[in-house]
């Protein structure tokens, strides 16, 4: 037999699922299988420790090819190409045009022009903005905070007056009155139906999408992946209903909509989210009876979330955005914006923008993620996640429809209550370090000291609620803000005072004292305290003397549970006002508390609340 005809692993007999399960349970040695190996997700379903080919049974969409309805496997037949988008804040039209031409020469293939006042845009300065930009080669996206602007009309007139082939121009505006309602709390009764004129006008440029659905607003407010997807789809359905009732064909209405979705750090879930989104959107559009199923393609622009980005140790943001960019690319996004690592706390720089741009170029030119259509195809895990997310998102979508659609559900407070409950759960897990934010609530940079200059609003949710708002609004925030405010408070205190010092008084068992000292150093460094670790002391007297000599404000006893009953009281007797902390939750905790030792830190601590308490005790 020729080498190429041999089947791999032919010498090994197949192993059944039952045999795998039996082996796993044997290795667990009595541990509960569900608790030890099954992951409970925010999205409302459980993830098993492994999947097999049998888990693909019943998934009808697997019979379709890339580029075929229901588009789970992507909108493109032969590639996975996406557009590299960079945003430009437009304050000076000539300067913005110059910057656009520069970045187009450095790898960007999509431009996002962000206006603070789109009323200032005219036919003349739009021509200045787009001068020398080949509209058939680069996507143009015009983003304005107002939903009453005429950017779409101006752009159509500009294209029609030029020498372009309109069919080759790909562009969008971001008109989203429902998204504005979500953030500001006010919406006109005819907000959706009056978009008809814009949609009809934009038909002159077939690939010009004028209506945006901003799912990222939900993601950046603490929503789960299922919530972001379900509520975005509900918004999209609301636009379809309003426009078709106003006389727009379903094909034209669907082709006018672009979804702007966030992408977070849950790598495989984010890949599956985009695949599930295409499946559900295609089914929603199909229900309206389009003439061409191609109208049911879900066009998604992905943007890396602000929700999980940090001010402290900001270069870690590059690691976060890299995996997020991979998720969006592998999930089949039409275009992608990687926010520069410093975008959440300062004006971006040429350096940070270049890095963000190159992160995508690397994925295309070196990793070749754009070469293969549906690179996730056949993965038992991702295919199962796709189905699970689709199932849960559909349930939530139907719950919104039962309330009368998205606007009615938002007015009833349903959307807000769902997201607030999820955000509270996520915040709780961060505070308890069950969810880690590298460099912020876990493994902080001990040497990083922040200088004054940050606006306090950086540590607060973004509140865009308009005067006279009729509903509670969503307020995007970052999950690290509470920890950043905590540490920034210490840093500002240290500008005029001695920075608090936590001293590790290590004694006894080598393994326990080293592990607990490392844990405790990380614990107190999260609040910006200085920490001093030690190899170990022979006696309590030696350890206490060293702590006082170092100027310790907090003395952390690090030893084994068995030794705490003897060591901790002796340390307490010799301290003169320093705060005593025991690292761990020993069985003798109640006995120690009776002796006045009340401070304990351990893996189940609410680190945020504990550190606030220590700040208060130190007068910070």
Short mmCIF file of C-alpha atoms in Angstrom, two decimals, residues 234 237 245 309 314-315 340 372 422 451 510 585 594:
data_model
loop_
_atom_site.label_atom_id
_atom_site.label_comp_id
_atom_site.label_asym_id
_atom_site.label_seq_id
_atom_site.Cartn_x
_atom_site.Cartn_y
_atom_site.Cartn_z
CA UNK A 234 -34.04 42.19 18.49
CA UNK A 237 -35.80 42.91 13.81
CA UNK A 245 -44.40 48.58 7.46
CA UNK A 309 -9.35 47.19 29.10
CA UNK A 314 -1.85 49.10 29.85
CA UNK A 315 0.44 47.11 27.55
CA UNK A 340 -5.19 51.02 20.49
CA UNK A 372 -9.37 29.77 4.52
CA UNK A 422 -25.35 39.96 34.58
CA UNK A 451 1.06 60.19 38.61
CA UNK A 510 8.64 26.33 53.80
CA UNK A 585 -8.40 30.54 56.59
CA UNK A 594 -11.34 35.39 70.34
#
